[in-house]
Amino acid sequence: MLYQDICLVFYRKRLERRLKKKYGGDRALTLIMNGRDVGFFSMFFQVIGAVHFCKKYKHSLEVDFVGGPYFEEAFGKNWWEYYFSRKRFDFSGGGIRHDRVLNEWEQKDFSYYGRALSSSVGNALVDVVDIQDAVIDKVNDFKNKNMDGGPVVGIHYRGTDKVNGKGKESDRVPYEDVFDYLEKDNGCLFFVATDEQAFLDRMESVFTDRVISYNALRSNSSASIHRGGISGVSKYKAGEDALIDCLLLASCTKLVRTDSNLSYACRFFNPRQKCIIMGK
């Protein structure tokens, strides 16, 4: 086991002890989870973590994501249901359940806990949350038309607000570092998922017709798609694009990625995928 995997196990156990202290015991609870103003896969990990915890400790969970960066009233009141079929998860075995509305810090704990789950556990939970058929159909349609001719290397480059400004969370990986690494993958197609239009443009100029990409929303500046920094963007499509890009990346032969929850989630959809992380 790699050193970082060992650290992840200890971190997960520490989080579980903290969560158990709050929600453990014999009293059956229904944890009610509201939305936060964060990225799609931070919220995904939040739900995955809570589902796993509730199943283990015989609680129930209700996901009620109203508002936030993916809420678009025309598509419904709960944006989680735009993309996933289940919003209620009952593991309590019946009887009286006491509602507990989670505050923001408690939801963050579940997000960190979900992110720290093993790939095999996360893979089993993906079936539990049940992705909407309409999303799966779009993924399969793209794969059949564009990814059926041989090995495909997935590349996820996360830019914009992640690597810019005072609130940046990671150091920017130079485009050239990615290109230099990809030079060894002769004969492969490259599926590119990115929030930066400039990165996709450069990939297409360097690798020409070997590059394929989904028609996702992308930024032409440092403004992010999901934080509302770009006017006229469909919030619904922003979330759908994120999920579709993740599923397409997970279907690739190999994944080359920068720091991001989106491509980190690929391991839940394809636990055996080889992954190369670019950056420090």
PDB file of C-alpha atoms in Angstrom:
ATOM      1  CA  MET A   1       0.000   0.000   0.000  1.00  0.00           C
ATOM      2  CA  LEU A   2       1.349   3.445  -0.908  1.00  0.00           C
ATOM      3  CA  TYR A   3       2.116   6.000   1.804  1.00  0.00           C
ATOM      4  CA  GLN A   4      -0.707   8.289   0.672  1.00  0.00           C
ATOM      5  CA  ASP A   5      -3.153   5.373   0.820  1.00  0.00           C
ATOM      6  CA  ILE A   6      -2.144   4.658   4.417  1.00  0.00           C
ATOM      7  CA  CYS A   7      -2.629   8.325   5.296  1.00  0.00           C
ATOM      8  CA  LEU A   8      -6.075   8.223   3.661  1.00  0.00           C
ATOM      9  CA  VAL A   9      -7.114   5.241   5.799  1.00  0.00           C
ATOM     10  CA  PHE A  10      -6.113   7.002   9.029  1.00  0.00           C
ATOM     11  CA  TYR A  11      -7.837  10.209   7.923  1.00  0.00           C
ATOM     12  CA  ARG A  12     -11.042   8.315   7.087  1.00  0.00           C
ATOM     13  CA  LYS A  13     -11.051   6.531  10.445  1.00  0.00           C
ATOM     14  CA  ARG A  14     -10.535   9.811  12.285  1.00  0.00           C
ATOM     15  CA  LEU A  15     -13.449  11.399  10.424  1.00  0.00           C
ATOM     16  CA  GLU A  16     -15.658   8.398  11.115  1.00  0.00           C
ATOM     17  CA  ARG A  17     -14.930   8.606  14.846  1.00  0.00           C
ATOM     18  CA  ARG A  18     -15.919  12.260  14.798  1.00  0.00           C
ATOM     19  CA  LEU A  19     -19.124  11.567  12.856  1.00  0.00           C
ATOM     20  CA  LYS A  20     -19.990   8.600  15.080  1.00  0.00           C
ATOM     21  CA  LYS A  21     -19.632  10.793  18.150  1.00  0.00           C
ATOM     22  CA  LYS A  22     -22.290  13.138  16.701  1.00  0.00           C
ATOM     23  CA  TYR A  23     -24.657  10.625  15.130  1.00  0.00           C
ATOM     24  CA  GLY A  24     -23.896   7.311  16.791  1.00  0.00           C
ATOM     25  CA  GLY A  25     -26.041   5.518  19.344  1.00  0.00           C
ATOM     26  CA  ASP A  26     -29.269   3.571  19.151  1.00  0.00           C
ATOM     27  CA  ARG A  27     -31.532   6.484  18.234  1.00  0.00           C
ATOM     28  CA  ALA A  28     -32.650   6.219  14.600  1.00  0.00           C
ATOM     29  CA  LEU A  29     -32.032   9.461  12.714  1.00  0.00           C
ATOM     30  CA  THR A  30     -32.960  10.912   9.366  1.00  0.00           C
ATOM     31  CA  LEU A  31     -30.123  13.175   8.328  1.00  0.00           C
ATOM     32  CA  ILE A  32     -31.422  15.978   6.101  1.00  0.00           C
ATOM     33  CA  MET A  33     -28.755  17.339   3.794  1.00  0.00           C
ATOM     34  CA  ASN A  34     -29.068  20.749   2.140  1.00  0.00           C
ATOM     35  CA  GLY A  35     -26.964  22.274  -0.616  1.00  0.00           C
ATOM     36  CA  ARG A  36     -23.790  24.355  -0.374  1.00  0.00           C
ATOM     37  CA  ASP A  37     -22.172  26.829  -2.746  1.00  0.00           C
ATOM     38  CA  VAL A  38     -19.388  24.484  -3.821  1.00  0.00           C
ATOM     39  CA  GLY A  39     -18.453  22.367  -6.826  1.00  0.00           C
ATOM     40  CA  PHE A  40     -20.469  19.437  -8.140  1.00  0.00           C
ATOM     41  CA  PHE A  41     -18.176  16.680  -6.925  1.00  0.00           C
ATOM     42  CA  SER A  42     -17.680  18.162  -3.491  1.00  0.00           C
ATOM     43  CA  MET A  43     -21.456  17.715  -3.146  1.00  0.00           C
ATOM     44  CA  PHE A  44     -21.247  14.253  -4.735  1.00  0.00           C
ATOM     45  CA  PHE A  45     -18.688  13.135  -2.144  1.00  0.00           C
ATOM     46  CA  GLN A  46     -20.880  14.656   0.559  1.00  0.00           C
ATOM     47  CA  VAL A  47     -23.827  12.448  -0.426  1.00  0.00           C
ATOM     48  CA  ILE A  48     -21.676   9.360  -0.988  1.00  0.00           C
ATOM     49  CA  GLY A  49     -20.089   9.785   2.439  1.00  0.00           C
ATOM     50  CA  ALA A  50     -23.444  10.242   4.158  1.00  0.00           C
ATOM     51  CA  VAL A  51     -24.995   7.238   2.375  1.00  0.00           C
ATOM     52  CA  HIS A  52     -22.105   5.026   3.465  1.00  0.00           C
ATOM     53  CA  PHE A  53     -22.259   6.287   7.048  1.00  0.00           C
ATOM     54  CA  CYS A  54     -26.047   5.948   7.307  1.00  0.00           C
ATOM     55  CA  LYS A  55     -25.947   2.431   5.918  1.00  0.00           C
ATOM     56  CA  LYS A  56     -23.279   1.427   8.409  1.00  0.00           C
ATOM     57  CA  TYR A  57     -25.030   2.960  11.440  1.00  0.00           C
ATOM     58  CA  LYS A  58     -28.637   2.258  10.372  1.00  0.00           C
ATOM     59  CA  HIS A  59     -29.786   5.824   9.839  1.00  0.00           C
ATOM     60  CA  SER A  60     -31.660   7.391   6.944  1.00  0.00           C
ATOM     61  CA  LEU A  61     -30.691  10.218   4.622  1.00  0.00           C
ATOM     62  CA  GLU A  62     -32.694  12.756   2.655  1.00  0.00           C
ATOM     63  CA  VAL A  63     -30.951  14.910   0.042  1.00  0.00           C
ATOM     64  CA  ASP A  64     -32.613  18.287  -0.521  1.00  0.00           C
ATOM     65  CA  PHE A  65     -30.400  20.476  -2.684  1.00  0.00           C
ATOM     66  CA  VAL A  66     -32.367  23.675  -3.226  1.00  0.00           C
ATOM     67  CA  GLY A  67     -30.347  26.641  -4.441  1.00  0.00           C
ATOM     68  CA  GLY A  68     -26.627  26.687  -5.126  1.00  0.00           C
ATOM     69  CA  PRO A  69     -24.600  26.647  -8.331  1.00  0.00           C
ATOM     70  CA  TYR A  70     -26.632  23.941 -10.135  1.00  0.00           C
ATOM     71  CA  PHE A  71     -30.174  24.882  -9.167  1.00  0.00           C
ATOM     72  CA  GLU A  72     -32.368  25.886 -12.102  1.00  0.00           C
ATOM     73  CA  GLU A  73     -36.025  26.101 -11.137  1.00  0.00           C
ATOM     74  CA  ALA A  74     -37.326  24.998 -14.539  1.00  0.00           C
ATOM     75  CA  PHE A  75     -35.791  21.544 -13.923  1.00  0.00           C
ATOM     76  CA  GLY A  76     -37.205  21.047 -10.413  1.00  0.00           C
ATOM     77  CA  LYS A  77     -36.796  22.129  -6.810  1.00  0.00           C
ATOM     78  CA  ASN A  78     -34.065  19.646  -5.872  1.00  0.00           C
ATOM     79  CA  TRP A  79     -31.063  19.770  -8.197  1.00  0.00           C
ATOM     80  CA  TRP A  80     -29.714  16.422  -6.958  1.00  0.00           C
ATOM     81  CA  GLU A  81     -32.645  14.786  -8.747  1.00  0.00           C
ATOM     82  CA  TYR A  82     -31.649  16.377 -12.047  1.00  0.00           C
ATOM     83  CA  TYR A  83     -28.788  13.881 -12.212  1.00  0.00           C
ATOM     84  CA  PHE A  84     -29.555  11.064  -9.738  1.00  0.00           C
ATOM     85  CA  SER A  85     -32.718   9.001  -9.303  1.00  0.00           C
ATOM     86  CA  ARG A  86     -32.649   8.578  -5.522  1.00  0.00           C
ATOM     87  CA  LYS A  87     -32.892  11.346  -2.943  1.00  0.00           C
ATOM     88  CA  ARG A  88     -34.013   9.223   0.040  1.00  0.00           C
ATOM     89  CA  PHE A  89     -31.992   6.389   1.538  1.00  0.00           C
ATOM     90  CA  ASP A  90     -33.563   4.426   4.390  1.00  0.00           C
ATOM     91  CA  PHE A  91     -31.325   2.044   6.317  1.00  0.00           C
ATOM     92  CA  SER A  92     -33.056   2.318   9.706  1.00  0.00           C
ATOM     93  CA  GLY A  93     -35.349  -0.689   9.371  1.00  0.00           C
ATOM     94  CA  GLY A  94     -38.504   1.278  10.126  1.00  0.00           C
ATOM     95  CA  GLY A  95     -39.769   2.762  13.370  1.00  0.00           C
ATOM     96  CA  ILE A  96     -39.714   6.375  14.535  1.00  0.00           C
ATOM     97  CA  ARG A  97     -36.938   8.446  13.053  1.00  0.00           C
ATOM     98  CA  HIS A  98     -35.833  11.812  14.394  1.00  0.00           C
ATOM     99  CA  ASP A  99     -34.957  14.484  11.830  1.00  0.00           C
ATOM    100  CA  ARG A 100     -31.571  16.127  12.053  1.00  0.00           C
ATOM    101  CA  VAL A 101     -30.837  18.971   9.617  1.00  0.00           C
ATOM    102  CA  LEU A 102     -27.093  19.064   8.992  1.00  0.00           C
ATOM    103  CA  ASN A 103     -25.307  22.384   9.245  1.00  0.00           C
ATOM    104  CA  GLU A 104     -22.610  23.466   6.800  1.00  0.00           C
ATOM    105  CA  TRP A 105     -19.684  22.191   8.869  1.00  0.00           C
ATOM    106  CA  GLU A 106     -21.328  18.806   9.347  1.00  0.00           C
ATOM    107  CA  GLN A 107     -21.918  18.559   5.609  1.00  0.00           C
ATOM    108  CA  LYS A 108     -18.251  19.355   5.002  1.00  0.00           C
ATOM    109  CA  ASP A 109     -17.290  16.484   7.302  1.00  0.00           C
ATOM    110  CA  PHE A 110     -19.379  14.114   5.209  1.00  0.00           C
ATOM    111  CA  SER A 111     -17.802  15.483   2.030  1.00  0.00           C
ATOM    112  CA  TYR A 112     -14.286  14.818   3.345  1.00  0.00           C
ATOM    113  CA  TYR A 113     -15.401  11.407   4.604  1.00  0.00           C
ATOM    114  CA  GLY A 114     -16.883  10.464   1.234  1.00  0.00           C
ATOM    115  CA  ARG A 115     -13.759  11.583  -0.577  1.00  0.00           C
ATOM    116  CA  ALA A 116     -11.635   9.412   1.708  1.00  0.00           C
ATOM    117  CA  LEU A 117     -13.583   6.197   1.072  1.00  0.00           C
ATOM    118  CA  SER A 118     -11.793   3.416  -0.773  1.00  0.00           C
ATOM    119  CA  SER A 119     -12.329   3.002  -4.504  1.00  0.00           C
ATOM    120  CA  SER A 120     -14.137  -0.313  -4.038  1.00  0.00           C
ATOM    121  CA  VAL A 121     -16.549   1.088  -1.449  1.00  0.00           C
ATOM    122  CA  GLY A 122     -17.204   4.157  -3.589  1.00  0.00           C
ATOM    123  CA  ASN A 123     -17.811   1.979  -6.641  1.00  0.00           C
ATOM    124  CA  ALA A 124     -20.557   0.057  -4.825  1.00  0.00           C
ATOM    125  CA  LEU A 125     -22.196   3.302  -3.673  1.00  0.00           C
ATOM    126  CA  VAL A 126     -22.402   4.665  -7.221  1.00  0.00           C
ATOM    127  CA  ASP A 127     -25.086   2.078  -7.946  1.00  0.00           C
ATOM    128  CA  VAL A 128     -26.966   3.080  -4.793  1.00  0.00           C
ATOM    129  CA  VAL A 129     -27.308   6.759  -5.762  1.00  0.00           C
ATOM    130  CA  ASP A 130     -28.391   5.689  -9.285  1.00  0.00           C
ATOM    131  CA  ILE A 131     -27.456   8.104 -12.086  1.00  0.00           C
ATOM    132  CA  GLN A 132     -30.379   9.217 -14.241  1.00  0.00           C
ATOM    133  CA  ASP A 133     -30.827   7.218 -17.461  1.00  0.00           C
ATOM    134  CA  ALA A 134     -30.825  10.420 -19.541  1.00  0.00           C
ATOM    135  CA  VAL A 135     -27.262  11.149 -18.408  1.00  0.00           C
ATOM    136  CA  ILE A 136     -26.092   7.578 -19.049  1.00  0.00           C
ATOM    137  CA  ASP A 137     -27.637   7.691 -22.535  1.00  0.00           C
ATOM    138  CA  LYS A 138     -25.623  10.815 -23.419  1.00  0.00           C
ATOM    139  CA  VAL A 139     -22.423   9.212 -22.154  1.00  0.00           C
ATOM    140  CA  ASN A 140     -22.994   6.017 -24.139  1.00  0.00           C
ATOM    141  CA  ASP A 141     -23.936   7.937 -27.273  1.00  0.00           C
ATOM    142  CA  PHE A 142     -20.684   9.940 -27.123  1.00  0.00           C
ATOM    143  CA  LYS A 143     -18.592   6.817 -26.461  1.00  0.00           C
ATOM    144  CA  ASN A 144     -20.158   4.923 -29.358  1.00  0.00           C
ATOM    145  CA  LYS A 145     -19.517   7.775 -31.776  1.00  0.00           C
ATOM    146  CA  ASN A 146     -16.060   8.869 -30.626  1.00  0.00           C
ATOM    147  CA  MET A 147     -14.298   6.340 -28.370  1.00  0.00           C
ATOM    148  CA  ASP A 148     -14.775   2.964 -30.031  1.00  0.00           C
ATOM    149  CA  GLY A 149     -11.653   2.869 -32.158  1.00  0.00           C
ATOM    150  CA  GLY A 150      -8.854   1.897 -29.785  1.00  0.00           C
ATOM    151  CA  PRO A 151      -7.140   3.061 -26.595  1.00  0.00           C
ATOM    152  CA  VAL A 152      -8.155   6.499 -25.269  1.00  0.00           C
ATOM    153  CA  VAL A 153      -6.190   8.478 -22.690  1.00  0.00           C
ATOM    154  CA  GLY A 154      -8.346  10.770 -20.569  1.00  0.00           C
ATOM    155  CA  ILE A 155      -6.945  14.169 -19.642  1.00  0.00           C
ATOM    156  CA  HIS A 156      -8.559  16.396 -17.051  1.00  0.00           C
ATOM    157  CA  TYR A 157      -7.104  19.866 -16.699  1.00  0.00           C
ATOM    158  CA  ARG A 158      -8.712  21.952 -13.947  1.00  0.00           C
ATOM    159  CA  GLY A 159      -7.965  25.653 -14.267  1.00  0.00           C
ATOM    160  CA  THR A 160      -9.876  28.929 -13.711  1.00  0.00           C
ATOM    161  CA  ASP A 161     -10.638  29.605 -10.010  1.00  0.00           C
ATOM    162  CA  LYS A 162      -8.843  26.442  -8.835  1.00  0.00           C
ATOM    163  CA  VAL A 163      -5.435  27.878  -9.746  1.00  0.00           C
ATOM    164  CA  ASN A 164      -6.079  31.646  -9.949  1.00  0.00           C
ATOM    165  CA  GLY A 165      -6.817  34.442  -7.520  1.00  0.00           C
ATOM    166  CA  LYS A 166      -6.571  34.789  -3.748  1.00  0.00           C
ATOM    167  CA  GLY A 167      -8.800  31.767  -3.119  1.00  0.00           C
ATOM    168  CA  LYS A 168      -6.845  29.377  -5.335  1.00  0.00           C
ATOM    169  CA  GLU A 169      -6.522  25.818  -4.021  1.00  0.00           C
ATOM    170  CA  SER A 170      -3.716  24.449  -6.212  1.00  0.00           C
ATOM    171  CA  ASP A 171      -0.694  25.556  -8.169  1.00  0.00           C
ATOM    172  CA  ARG A 172      -1.184  25.784 -11.911  1.00  0.00           C
ATOM    173  CA  VAL A 173       0.369  22.973 -13.933  1.00  0.00           C
ATOM    174  CA  PRO A 174       1.987  24.420 -17.086  1.00  0.00           C
ATOM    175  CA  TYR A 175       0.333  23.196 -20.280  1.00  0.00           C
ATOM    176  CA  GLU A 176       3.726  22.138 -21.620  1.00  0.00           C
ATOM    177  CA  ASP A 177       4.238  19.717 -18.719  1.00  0.00           C
ATOM    178  CA  VAL A 178       1.074  17.894 -19.726  1.00  0.00           C
ATOM    179  CA  PHE A 179       2.029  17.893 -23.420  1.00  0.00           C
ATOM    180  CA  ASP A 180       5.517  16.551 -22.668  1.00  0.00           C
ATOM    181  CA  TYR A 181       4.065  13.650 -20.696  1.00  0.00           C
ATOM    182  CA  LEU A 182       1.495  12.826 -23.377  1.00  0.00           C
ATOM    183  CA  GLU A 183       4.169  12.583 -26.085  1.00  0.00           C
ATOM    184  CA  LYS A 184       4.881   9.006 -24.922  1.00  0.00           C
ATOM    185  CA  ASP A 185       1.311   7.874 -25.645  1.00  0.00           C
ATOM    186  CA  ASN A 186       1.801   7.290 -29.345  1.00  0.00           C
ATOM    187  CA  GLY A 187      -1.225   6.198 -31.332  1.00  0.00           C
ATOM    188  CA  CYS A 188      -3.763   6.966 -28.605  1.00  0.00           C
ATOM    189  CA  LEU A 189      -6.714   9.275 -28.807  1.00  0.00           C
ATOM    190  CA  PHE A 190      -6.969  11.925 -26.112  1.00  0.00           C
ATOM    191  CA  PHE A 191     -10.297  12.668 -24.468  1.00  0.00           C
ATOM    192  CA  VAL A 192      -9.955  16.145 -22.961  1.00  0.00           C
ATOM    193  CA  ALA A 193     -12.119  17.420 -20.119  1.00  0.00           C
ATOM    194  CA  THR A 194     -11.337  20.938 -18.928  1.00  0.00           C
ATOM    195  CA  ASP A 195     -12.975  24.114 -17.692  1.00  0.00           C
ATOM    196  CA  GLU A 196     -10.410  26.204 -19.620  1.00  0.00           C
ATOM    197  CA  GLN A 197     -11.096  26.702 -23.326  1.00  0.00           C
ATOM    198  CA  ALA A 198      -7.471  27.759 -23.802  1.00  0.00           C
ATOM    199  CA  PHE A 199      -6.200  24.342 -22.704  1.00  0.00           C
ATOM    200  CA  LEU A 200      -8.466  22.525 -25.157  1.00  0.00           C
ATOM    201  CA  ASP A 201      -7.374  24.894 -27.960  1.00  0.00           C
ATOM    202  CA  ARG A 202      -3.703  24.182 -27.231  1.00  0.00           C
ATOM    203  CA  MET A 203      -4.304  20.429 -27.087  1.00  0.00           C
ATOM    204  CA  GLU A 204      -5.970  20.563 -30.492  1.00  0.00           C
ATOM    205  CA  SER A 205      -3.109  22.602 -31.937  1.00  0.00           C
ATOM    206  CA  VAL A 206      -0.454  20.183 -30.611  1.00  0.00           C
ATOM    207  CA  PHE A 207      -2.197  16.820 -31.124  1.00  0.00           C
ATOM    208  CA  THR A 208      -4.658  17.822 -33.889  1.00  0.00           C
ATOM    209  CA  ASP A 209      -7.154  15.092 -34.858  1.00  0.00           C
ATOM    210  CA  ARG A 210      -6.176  12.856 -31.945  1.00  0.00           C
ATOM    211  CA  VAL A 211      -8.147  15.098 -29.565  1.00  0.00           C
ATOM    212  CA  ILE A 212     -11.807  14.516 -28.745  1.00  0.00           C
ATOM    213  CA  SER A 213     -13.979  16.386 -26.243  1.00  0.00           C
ATOM    214  CA  TYR A 214     -17.559  16.611 -25.082  1.00  0.00           C
ATOM    215  CA  ASN A 215     -19.469  19.788 -25.958  1.00  0.00           C
ATOM    216  CA  ALA A 216     -19.242  21.125 -22.406  1.00  0.00           C
ATOM    217  CA  LEU A 217     -19.358  24.679 -21.111  1.00  0.00           C
ATOM    218  CA  ARG A 218     -15.887  26.198 -20.768  1.00  0.00           C
ATOM    219  CA  SER A 219     -14.432  29.485 -19.614  1.00  0.00           C
ATOM    220  CA  ASN A 220     -12.409  31.887 -21.746  1.00  0.00           C
ATOM    221  CA  SER A 221     -11.078  33.673 -18.644  1.00  0.00           C
ATOM    222  CA  SER A 222     -10.173  32.934 -15.034  1.00  0.00           C
ATOM    223  CA  ALA A 223     -13.877  33.007 -14.087  1.00  0.00           C
ATOM    224  CA  SER A 224     -15.293  29.604 -13.190  1.00  0.00           C
ATOM    225  CA  ILE A 225     -18.354  28.027 -14.749  1.00  0.00           C
ATOM    226  CA  HIS A 226     -19.991  26.773 -11.563  1.00  0.00           C
ATOM    227  CA  ARG A 227     -19.508  29.879  -9.411  1.00  0.00           C
ATOM    228  CA  GLY A 228     -21.634  32.113 -11.603  1.00  0.00           C
ATOM    229  CA  GLY A 229     -18.738  34.173 -12.897  1.00  0.00           C
ATOM    230  CA  ILE A 230     -19.987  33.868 -16.476  1.00  0.00           C
ATOM    231  CA  SER A 231     -23.352  35.304 -17.463  1.00  0.00           C
ATOM    232  CA  GLY A 232     -25.909  33.322 -19.446  1.00  0.00           C
ATOM    233  CA  VAL A 233     -24.616  29.920 -18.377  1.00  0.00           C
ATOM    234  CA  SER A 234     -27.190  27.168 -17.802  1.00  0.00           C
ATOM    235  CA  LYS A 235     -26.717  25.949 -14.228  1.00  0.00           C
ATOM    236  CA  TYR A 236     -28.351  22.663 -15.143  1.00  0.00           C
ATOM    237  CA  LYS A 237     -25.925  22.080 -18.042  1.00  0.00           C
ATOM    238  CA  ALA A 238     -22.944  23.039 -15.875  1.00  0.00           C
ATOM    239  CA  GLY A 239     -23.778  20.169 -13.527  1.00  0.00           C
ATOM    240  CA  GLU A 240     -24.618  17.726 -16.286  1.00  0.00           C
ATOM    241  CA  ASP A 241     -21.376  18.535 -18.116  1.00  0.00           C
ATOM    242  CA  ALA A 242     -19.360  17.863 -14.958  1.00  0.00           C
ATOM    243  CA  LEU A 243     -20.964  14.458 -14.423  1.00  0.00           C
ATOM    244  CA  ILE A 244     -20.709  13.442 -18.087  1.00  0.00           C
ATOM    245  CA  ASP A 245     -17.053  14.497 -18.304  1.00  0.00           C
ATOM    246  CA  CYS A 246     -16.289  12.449 -15.180  1.00  0.00           C
ATOM    247  CA  LEU A 247     -18.013   9.344 -16.557  1.00  0.00           C
ATOM    248  CA  LEU A 248     -16.243   9.677 -19.909  1.00  0.00           C
ATOM    249  CA  LEU A 249     -12.862  10.142 -18.203  1.00  0.00           C
ATOM    250  CA  ALA A 250     -13.543   7.041 -16.104  1.00  0.00           C
ATOM    251  CA  SER A 251     -14.167   5.011 -19.260  1.00  0.00           C
ATOM    252  CA  CYS A 252     -10.704   5.814 -20.671  1.00  0.00           C
ATOM    253  CA  THR A 253      -7.793   3.373 -20.711  1.00  0.00           C
ATOM    254  CA  LYS A 254      -5.691   5.697 -18.566  1.00  0.00           C
ATOM    255  CA  LEU A 255      -6.311   8.992 -16.772  1.00  0.00           C
ATOM    256  CA  VAL A 256      -3.927  11.942 -16.629  1.00  0.00           C
ATOM    257  CA  ARG A 257      -5.245  14.620 -14.295  1.00  0.00           C
ATOM    258  CA  THR A 258      -4.497  17.719 -12.280  1.00  0.00           C
ATOM    259  CA  ASP A 259      -5.869  18.394  -8.791  1.00  0.00           C
ATOM    260  CA  SER A 260      -9.676  18.250  -8.893  1.00  0.00           C
ATOM    261  CA  ASN A 261     -12.591  16.509  -7.204  1.00  0.00           C
ATOM    262  CA  LEU A 262     -14.075  15.766 -10.630  1.00  0.00           C
ATOM    263  CA  SER A 263     -11.281  13.525 -11.857  1.00  0.00           C
ATOM    264  CA  TYR A 264     -10.588  12.199  -8.342  1.00  0.00           C
ATOM    265  CA  ALA A 265     -14.143  10.799  -8.433  1.00  0.00           C
ATOM    266  CA  CYS A 266     -13.242   8.704 -11.502  1.00  0.00           C
ATOM    267  CA  ARG A 267     -11.803   6.054  -9.186  1.00  0.00           C
ATOM    268  CA  PHE A 268     -15.333   5.395  -7.861  1.00  0.00           C
ATOM    269  CA  PHE A 269     -16.580   4.722 -11.393  1.00  0.00           C
ATOM    270  CA  ASN A 270     -13.513   2.752 -12.512  1.00  0.00           C
ATOM    271  CA  PRO A 271     -11.440   1.504  -9.535  1.00  0.00           C
ATOM    272  CA  ARG A 272      -8.908  -0.293 -11.745  1.00  0.00           C
ATOM    273  CA  GLN A 273      -8.070   2.666 -13.965  1.00  0.00           C
ATOM    274  CA  LYS A 274      -4.414   3.682 -14.082  1.00  0.00           C
ATOM    275  CA  CYS A 275      -4.098   7.300 -12.969  1.00  0.00           C
ATOM    276  CA  ILE A 276      -1.254   9.807 -13.377  1.00  0.00           C
ATOM    277  CA  ILE A 277      -1.439  12.990 -11.277  1.00  0.00           C
ATOM    278  CA  MET A 278       0.283  16.061 -12.694  1.00  0.00           C
ATOM    279  CA  GLY A 279       1.540  18.638 -10.196  1.00  0.00           C
ATOM    280  CA  LYS A 280       3.497  18.872  -6.985  1.00  0.00           C
TER     281      LYS A 280
END
